[in-house]
Short mmCIF file of C-alpha atoms in Angstrom, two decimals:
data_model
loop_
_atom_site.label_atom_id
_atom_site.label_comp_id
_atom_site.label_asym_id
_atom_site.label_seq_id
_atom_site.Cartn_x
_atom_site.Cartn_y
_atom_site.Cartn_z
CA UNK N 1 -13.23 3.36 48.87
CA UNK N 2 -15.63 1.53 46.59
CA UNK N 3 -14.85 -1.91 45.27
CA UNK N 4 -14.23 -2.09 41.51
CA UNK N 5 -17.10 -3.51 39.49
CA UNK N 6 -16.60 -7.18 38.72
CA UNK N 7 -15.77 -7.98 35.12
CA UNK N 8 -18.37 -9.78 33.08
CA UNK N 9 -17.54 -13.44 33.22
CA UNK N 10 -19.77 -14.47 30.35
CA UNK N 11 -18.53 -14.50 26.79
CA UNK N 12 -20.37 -12.13 24.45
CA UNK N 13 -22.94 -13.58 22.08
CA UNK N 14 -20.55 -12.77 19.23
CA UNK N 15 -17.74 -14.66 20.96
CA UNK N 16 -20.02 -17.64 21.51
CA UNK N 17 -21.21 -17.53 17.91
CA UNK N 18 -17.60 -17.76 16.68
CA UNK N 19 -17.33 -21.10 18.51
CA UNK N 20 -20.10 -22.54 16.32
CA UNK N 21 -19.93 -20.57 13.07
CA UNK N 22 -17.47 -18.70 10.85
CA UNK N 23 -18.40 -15.01 11.20
CA UNK N 24 -18.18 -12.89 8.06
CA UNK N 25 -18.36 -9.08 7.97
CA UNK N 26 -21.08 -7.84 5.59
CA UNK N 27 -19.49 -4.46 4.97
CA UNK N 28 -17.02 -2.52 2.87
CA UNK N 29 -15.86 -0.58 5.92
CA UNK N 30 -12.30 -1.36 6.96
CA UNK N 31 -12.66 -0.02 10.51
CA UNK N 32 -15.47 -2.49 11.21
CA UNK N 33 -13.22 -5.36 10.19
CA UNK N 34 -10.44 -4.16 12.45
CA UNK N 35 -12.88 -3.89 15.35
CA UNK N 36 -14.78 -7.18 15.10
CA UNK N 37 -12.07 -9.37 13.54
CA UNK N 38 -14.22 -11.52 11.24
CA UNK N 39 -12.66 -14.47 9.44
CA UNK N 40 -14.06 -13.54 6.02
CA UNK N 41 -15.69 -10.49 4.46
CA UNK N 42 -18.20 -9.93 1.70
CA UNK N 43 -19.06 -6.87 -0.35
CA UNK N 44 -21.69 -5.97 -2.91
CA UNK N 45 -22.35 -2.94 -5.17
CA UNK N 46 -24.44 -1.25 -2.47
CA UNK N 47 -21.66 -1.51 0.12
CA UNK N 48 -18.96 -0.32 -2.28
CA UNK N 49 -21.17 2.58 -3.43
CA UNK N 50 -21.62 3.66 0.19
CA UNK N 51 -17.90 3.32 0.93
CA UNK N 52 -16.93 5.20 -2.23
CA UNK N 53 -18.72 8.29 -0.90
CA UNK N 54 -16.68 8.33 2.31
CA UNK N 55 -13.58 10.57 2.46
CA UNK N 56 -11.39 7.85 4.00
CA UNK N 57 -11.53 5.90 0.74
CA UNK N 58 -10.44 8.82 -1.48
CA UNK N 59 -7.01 7.29 -2.15
CA UNK N 60 -8.51 4.01 -3.34
CA UNK N 61 -10.80 5.88 -5.73
CA UNK N 62 -7.87 7.90 -7.08
CA UNK N 63 -5.83 4.75 -7.66
CA UNK N 64 -8.73 3.08 -9.47
CA UNK N 65 -9.15 6.13 -11.73
CA UNK N 66 -5.42 6.32 -12.58
CA UNK N 67 -5.36 2.65 -13.55
CA UNK N 68 -8.50 3.16 -15.64
CA UNK N 69 -7.00 6.07 -17.57
CA UNK N 70 -3.87 4.02 -18.23
CA UNK N 71 -5.81 0.98 -19.49
CA UNK N 72 -8.85 2.40 -21.28
CA UNK N 73 -9.05 4.47 -24.46
CA UNK N 74 -12.66 5.69 -24.49
CA UNK N 75 -14.55 7.07 -21.51
CA UNK N 76 -16.73 3.95 -21.59
CA UNK N 77 -13.69 1.66 -21.42
CA UNK N 78 -12.17 3.76 -18.66
CA UNK N 79 -15.37 3.67 -16.63
CA UNK N 80 -15.56 -0.13 -16.86
CA UNK N 81 -11.87 -0.38 -15.90
CA UNK N 82 -12.44 2.00 -12.97
CA UNK N 83 -15.34 -0.14 -11.73
CA UNK N 84 -13.29 -3.34 -11.98
CA UNK N 85 -10.24 -1.78 -10.35
CA UNK N 86 -12.28 -0.34 -7.51
CA UNK N 87 -13.86 -3.71 -6.74
CA UNK N 88 -10.48 -5.45 -6.68
CA UNK N 89 -8.72 -2.66 -4.76
CA UNK N 90 -11.39 -2.87 -2.05
CA UNK N 91 -11.01 -6.62 -1.94
CA UNK N 92 -7.22 -6.37 -1.73
CA UNK N 93 -7.41 -3.89 1.15
CA UNK N 94 -9.94 -6.07 2.98
CA UNK N 95 -7.69 -9.13 2.63
CA UNK N 96 -4.91 -7.26 4.44
CA UNK N 97 -7.23 -7.04 7.47
CA UNK N 98 -8.74 -10.54 7.64
CA UNK N 99 -7.25 -14.04 7.69
CA UNK N 100 -9.79 -15.62 5.33
CA UNK N 101 -11.49 -14.83 2.03
CA UNK N 102 -13.28 -11.91 0.46
CA UNK N 103 -16.33 -12.21 -1.80
CA UNK N 104 -16.09 -10.03 -4.90
CA UNK N 105 -19.33 -9.55 -6.81
CA UNK N 106 -19.79 -9.71 -10.56
CA UNK N 107 -21.97 -6.84 -11.84
CA UNK N 108 -25.64 -7.79 -11.37
CA UNK N 109 -26.34 -6.61 -14.92
CA UNK N 110 -24.60 -9.80 -16.09
CA UNK N 111 -26.93 -12.04 -14.07
CA UNK N 112 -28.48 -13.60 -17.19
CA UNK N 113 -25.29 -13.78 -19.26
CA UNK N 114 -23.30 -16.92 -18.47
CA UNK N 115 -20.33 -16.22 -20.75
CA UNK N 116 -19.94 -12.57 -19.72
CA UNK N 117 -20.07 -13.59 -16.05
CA UNK N 118 -17.33 -16.15 -16.60
CA UNK N 119 -15.15 -13.61 -18.42
CA UNK N 120 -15.59 -10.99 -15.70
CA UNK N 121 -14.78 -13.49 -12.95
CA UNK N 122 -11.60 -14.61 -14.70
CA UNK N 123 -10.59 -10.96 -15.16
CA UNK N 124 -11.05 -10.29 -11.42
CA UNK N 125 -8.94 -13.31 -10.49
CA UNK N 126 -6.17 -12.21 -12.88
CA UNK N 127 -6.25 -8.71 -11.35
CA UNK N 128 -5.99 -10.17 -7.84
CA UNK N 129 -3.11 -12.40 -8.89
CA UNK N 130 -1.25 -9.36 -10.29
CA UNK N 131 -1.69 -7.83 -6.82
CA UNK N 132 -0.07 -10.92 -5.31
CA UNK N 133 -3.29 -12.52 -4.01
CA UNK N 134 -3.96 -16.20 -4.66
CA UNK N 135 -7.34 -17.15 -6.05
CA UNK N 136 -7.93 -19.38 -3.02
CA UNK N 137 -8.62 -16.21 -1.01
CA UNK N 138 -11.31 -14.97 -3.42
CA UNK N 139 -14.93 -15.98 -3.76
CA UNK N 140 -16.55 -14.75 -6.96
CA UNK N 141 -20.06 -13.66 -6.10
CA UNK N 142 -22.82 -14.34 -8.64
CA UNK N 143 -26.61 -14.06 -8.54
CA UNK N 144 -28.41 -17.43 -8.19
CA UNK N 145 -30.07 -17.30 -11.60
CA UNK N 146 -29.81 -20.42 -13.75
CA UNK N 147 -27.17 -18.63 -15.85
CA UNK N 148 -25.25 -17.50 -12.77
CA UNK N 149 -25.20 -21.04 -11.39
CA UNK N 150 -24.00 -22.46 -14.72
CA UNK N 151 -21.27 -19.80 -14.87
CA UNK N 152 -20.19 -20.84 -11.39
CA UNK N 153 -20.12 -24.49 -12.45
CA UNK N 154 -17.65 -23.67 -15.24
CA UNK N 155 -15.55 -21.43 -13.00
CA UNK N 156 -15.33 -24.08 -10.27
CA UNK N 157 -14.77 -27.15 -12.46
CA UNK N 158 -12.67 -25.75 -15.31
CA UNK N 159 -10.80 -22.85 -13.71
CA UNK N 160 -10.56 -23.75 -10.02
CA UNK N 161 -12.21 -20.43 -9.14
CA UNK N 162 -14.35 -20.55 -6.00
CA UNK N 163 -17.80 -18.99 -6.10
CA UNK N 164 -20.38 -17.55 -3.71
CA UNK N 165 -23.93 -17.69 -5.08
CA UNK N 166 -26.00 -14.84 -3.69
CA UNK N 167 -29.61 -13.61 -3.88
CA UNK N 168 -30.71 -17.13 -2.97
CA UNK N 169 -34.25 -17.56 -1.64
CA UNK N 170 -35.31 -21.12 -2.38
CA UNK N 171 -34.27 -24.73 -1.81
CA UNK N 172 -34.29 -25.27 -5.58
CA UNK N 173 -31.71 -22.53 -6.12
CA UNK N 174 -29.63 -24.09 -3.35
CA UNK N 175 -29.82 -27.61 -4.79
CA UNK N 176 -28.85 -26.38 -8.27
CA UNK N 177 -25.78 -24.73 -6.71
CA UNK N 178 -24.83 -27.84 -4.74
CA UNK N 179 -25.23 -30.06 -7.79
CA UNK N 180 -22.84 -27.70 -9.61
CA UNK N 181 -20.22 -28.08 -6.84
CA UNK N 182 -20.34 -24.40 -5.96
CA UNK N 183 -18.08 -23.58 -3.00
CA UNK N 184 -20.56 -21.48 -1.01
CA UNK N 185 -24.12 -20.17 -1.13
CA UNK N 186 -25.61 -17.12 0.58
CA UNK N 187 -29.29 -17.79 1.31
CA UNK N 188 -31.01 -14.59 2.44
CA UNK N 189 -32.93 -14.43 5.70
CA UNK N 190 -34.15 -10.88 6.25
CA UNK N 191 -35.44 -10.35 2.73
CA UNK N 192 -37.58 -13.47 3.05
CA UNK N 193 -38.96 -12.06 6.30
CA UNK N 194 -39.60 -8.71 4.58
CA UNK N 195 -41.65 -10.44 1.87
CA UNK N 196 -43.79 -12.35 4.37
CA UNK N 197 -44.42 -9.22 6.45
CA UNK N 198 -45.45 -7.30 3.32
CA UNK N 199 -47.53 -10.06 1.71
CA UNK N 200 -49.20 -11.97 4.56
CA UNK N 201 -51.32 -11.12 7.58
CA UNK N 202 -48.53 -12.09 10.00
CA UNK N 203 -46.29 -9.13 10.85
CA UNK N 204 -43.91 -10.58 13.44
CA UNK N 205 -42.25 -13.94 14.01
CA UNK N 206 -40.34 -15.60 16.82
CA UNK N 207 -36.77 -16.28 15.66
CA UNK N 208 -37.20 -20.04 15.20
CA UNK N 209 -40.49 -19.46 13.34
CA UNK N 210 -39.01 -16.74 11.12
CA UNK N 211 -39.56 -17.87 7.50
CA UNK N 212 -36.04 -16.80 6.53
CA UNK N 213 -34.51 -18.76 9.41
CA UNK N 214 -36.59 -21.81 8.48
CA UNK N 215 -35.50 -21.55 4.85
CA UNK N 216 -31.78 -21.50 5.72
CA UNK N 217 -32.23 -24.30 8.27
CA UNK N 218 -33.94 -26.44 5.64
CA UNK N 219 -31.17 -25.81 3.10
CA UNK N 220 -28.44 -26.52 5.67
CA UNK N 221 -30.11 -29.79 6.71
CA UNK N 222 -30.57 -30.87 3.08
CA UNK N 223 -26.90 -30.27 2.30
CA UNK N 224 -25.72 -32.20 5.37
CA UNK N 225 -28.14 -35.08 4.84
CA UNK N 226 -27.01 -35.65 1.27
CA UNK N 227 -23.31 -34.89 1.89
CA UNK N 228 -22.89 -31.92 -0.42
CA UNK N 229 -19.56 -30.13 -0.12
CA UNK N 230 -21.17 -26.71 -0.75
CA UNK N 231 -21.27 -24.71 2.48
CA UNK N 232 -24.07 -22.42 3.66
CA UNK N 233 -23.57 -18.78 4.66
CA UNK N 234 -26.76 -17.21 6.01
CA UNK N 235 -27.06 -13.56 4.95
CA UNK N 236 -29.29 -10.47 5.08
CA UNK N 237 -30.35 -10.31 8.72
CA UNK N 238 -32.91 -7.94 10.23
CA UNK N 239 -32.18 -8.66 13.92
CA UNK N 240 -29.85 -10.68 16.13
CA UNK N 241 -32.65 -13.10 16.96
CA UNK N 242 -32.40 -14.45 13.41
CA UNK N 243 -28.64 -14.80 13.77
CA UNK N 244 -28.85 -16.60 17.10
CA UNK N 245 -31.47 -18.99 15.68
CA UNK N 246 -28.94 -20.00 13.00
CA UNK N 247 -25.99 -20.60 15.35
CA UNK N 248 -24.11 -23.56 13.96
CA UNK N 249 -24.61 -22.63 10.30
CA UNK N 250 -21.34 -23.03 8.36
CA UNK N 251 -20.95 -19.25 8.02
CA UNK N 252 -23.05 -16.15 8.76
CA UNK N 253 -22.40 -12.76 7.14
CA UNK N 254 -23.41 -9.96 9.50
CA UNK N 255 -23.70 -6.17 9.20
CA UNK N 256 -21.70 -3.84 11.51
CA UNK N 257 -24.82 -2.80 13.45
CA UNK N 258 -25.74 -6.39 14.28
CA UNK N 259 -22.11 -7.33 15.01
CA UNK N 260 -22.14 -4.58 17.63
CA UNK N 261 -25.41 -5.82 19.13
CA UNK N 262 -24.00 -9.34 19.38
CA UNK N 263 -20.83 -8.01 20.99
CA UNK N 264 -22.89 -6.16 23.61
CA UNK N 265 -25.11 -9.17 24.34
CA UNK N 266 -24.17 -11.85 26.87
CA UNK N 267 -27.16 -14.11 26.32
CA UNK N 268 -26.17 -17.77 26.00
CA UNK N 269 -26.41 -19.25 22.50
CA UNK N 270 -27.72 -22.66 21.50
CA UNK N 271 -26.16 -24.46 18.55
CA UNK N 272 -29.33 -25.08 16.56
CA UNK N 273 -27.76 -26.21 13.29
CA UNK N 274 -25.56 -29.32 13.44
CA UNK N 275 -24.46 -31.97 10.96
CA UNK N 276 -26.06 -34.58 13.22
CA UNK N 277 -29.45 -32.86 13.08
CA UNK N 278 -29.16 -32.45 9.33
CA UNK N 279 -28.44 -36.11 8.76
CA UNK N 280 -31.35 -37.07 11.04
CA UNK N 281 -33.84 -34.92 9.09
CA UNK N 282 -36.53 -36.63 7.01
CA UNK N 283 -35.86 -34.62 3.84
CA UNK N 284 -36.20 -36.41 0.49
CA UNK N 285 -33.74 -36.12 -2.40
CA UNK N 286 -34.85 -33.76 -5.17
CA UNK N 287 -33.70 -34.12 -8.78
CA UNK N 288 -33.28 -30.85 -10.62
CA UNK N 289 -32.57 -29.69 -14.18
CA UNK N 290 -33.09 -26.37 -15.97
CA UNK N 291 -36.79 -26.96 -16.66
CA UNK N 292 -37.46 -28.01 -13.05
CA UNK N 293 -35.46 -25.03 -11.74
CA UNK N 294 -37.33 -22.49 -13.85
CA UNK N 295 -40.72 -24.02 -13.08
CA UNK N 296 -40.14 -24.09 -9.30
CA UNK N 297 -38.88 -20.50 -9.33
CA UNK N 298 -41.97 -19.49 -11.30
CA UNK N 299 -44.19 -21.21 -8.73
CA UNK N 300 -42.44 -19.58 -5.74
CA UNK N 301 -43.66 -15.99 -5.82
CA UNK N 302 -41.50 -14.95 -2.88
CA UNK N 303 -38.27 -16.33 -4.37
CA UNK N 304 -39.08 -14.96 -7.81
CA UNK N 305 -39.99 -11.51 -6.45
CA UNK N 306 -36.92 -11.20 -4.23
CA UNK N 307 -34.44 -12.50 -6.81
CA UNK N 308 -35.72 -10.03 -9.42
CA UNK N 309 -35.80 -7.17 -6.92
CA UNK N 310 -32.30 -7.94 -5.67
CA UNK N 311 -30.84 -7.96 -9.17
CA UNK N 312 -32.61 -4.67 -10.01
CA UNK N 313 -31.37 -2.98 -6.83
CA UNK N 314 -27.76 -4.14 -7.18
CA UNK N 315 -27.81 -3.13 -10.85
CA UNK N 316 -29.13 0.32 -9.88
CA UNK N 317 -26.29 0.77 -7.38
CA UNK N 318 -23.76 -0.31 -10.03
CA UNK N 319 -25.17 2.34 -12.36
CA UNK N 320 -24.91 4.98 -9.61
CA UNK N 321 -21.29 4.04 -8.92
CA UNK N 322 -20.59 4.04 -12.65
CA UNK N 323 -22.03 7.55 -12.95
CA UNK N 324 -19.84 8.85 -10.10
CA UNK N 325 -16.71 7.35 -11.66
CA UNK N 326 -17.61 8.64 -15.15
CA UNK N 327 -17.98 12.18 -13.79
CA UNK N 328 -14.60 11.89 -12.08
CA UNK N 329 -12.97 10.57 -15.28
CA UNK N 330 -14.44 13.39 -17.35
CA UNK N 331 -12.74 15.87 -15.02
CA UNK N 332 -9.40 14.06 -15.40
CA UNK N 333 -9.71 13.83 -19.19
#
């Protein structure tokens, strides 16, 4: 009779990471959340578009369409209502599976319209409250344009609505958010790596030398050194090496594929990002206003390229989702 195989005594890399960092699921898939038990979750138009095509979400789509027909007169009004209802219904379902917060994204096509972004965010919060969900469990997700950051400032300071500023690629975007008392920022890692691979001679990087990892580390250290209350959630990862190199970051939002890889890995993690290290950094305080923000973004080709590209891509996915819902509404009407 053979002896049973000994159980692995080491904690998985994902388990270790949760000791240092709040893990957030970067997905609209409910089964992933049940499996990996993240604290928070975040969605975007691309994730909701993908989920909307899956048969298991048919009932949510139907509910969104029924509410749209009841609340909109024209097909255009109904389509907008269907989009808004779908976003909130997904968020509501996600919140039944996680203990923390869900990020709900304002349409990227409003990225340069401060007032429209504010109005849409308030509408989402009112819809959540009608569903019995307190605004403390919602993060309104906005693109880190100057207008998006100013919208977040109003939402945070005048309405008590917490915001997550996304598509963030530069320290100047991050500082503008922190100066506006934004709750959370989502600096992107993998997309920065993508840009450097495409636009420089260097095609691979060790995790700690990864330009995306270095960008998030720099932002984290700056925030800790100067005592900003805004927290940092690293996002958009290409491999688990990037994630491990940011262990200790306030939050990390991770795709299902990389969550699985971390769960299957037993390699020990080092807590690279700490408040102590941030405070010990030699970073200098930077003053920023609208002119400085726009100039520095203009000078940073990578940040400018990736912000513009991200807005275009999210807007394209919103249009695709809109088209699907419009076709469904035309059949109902």
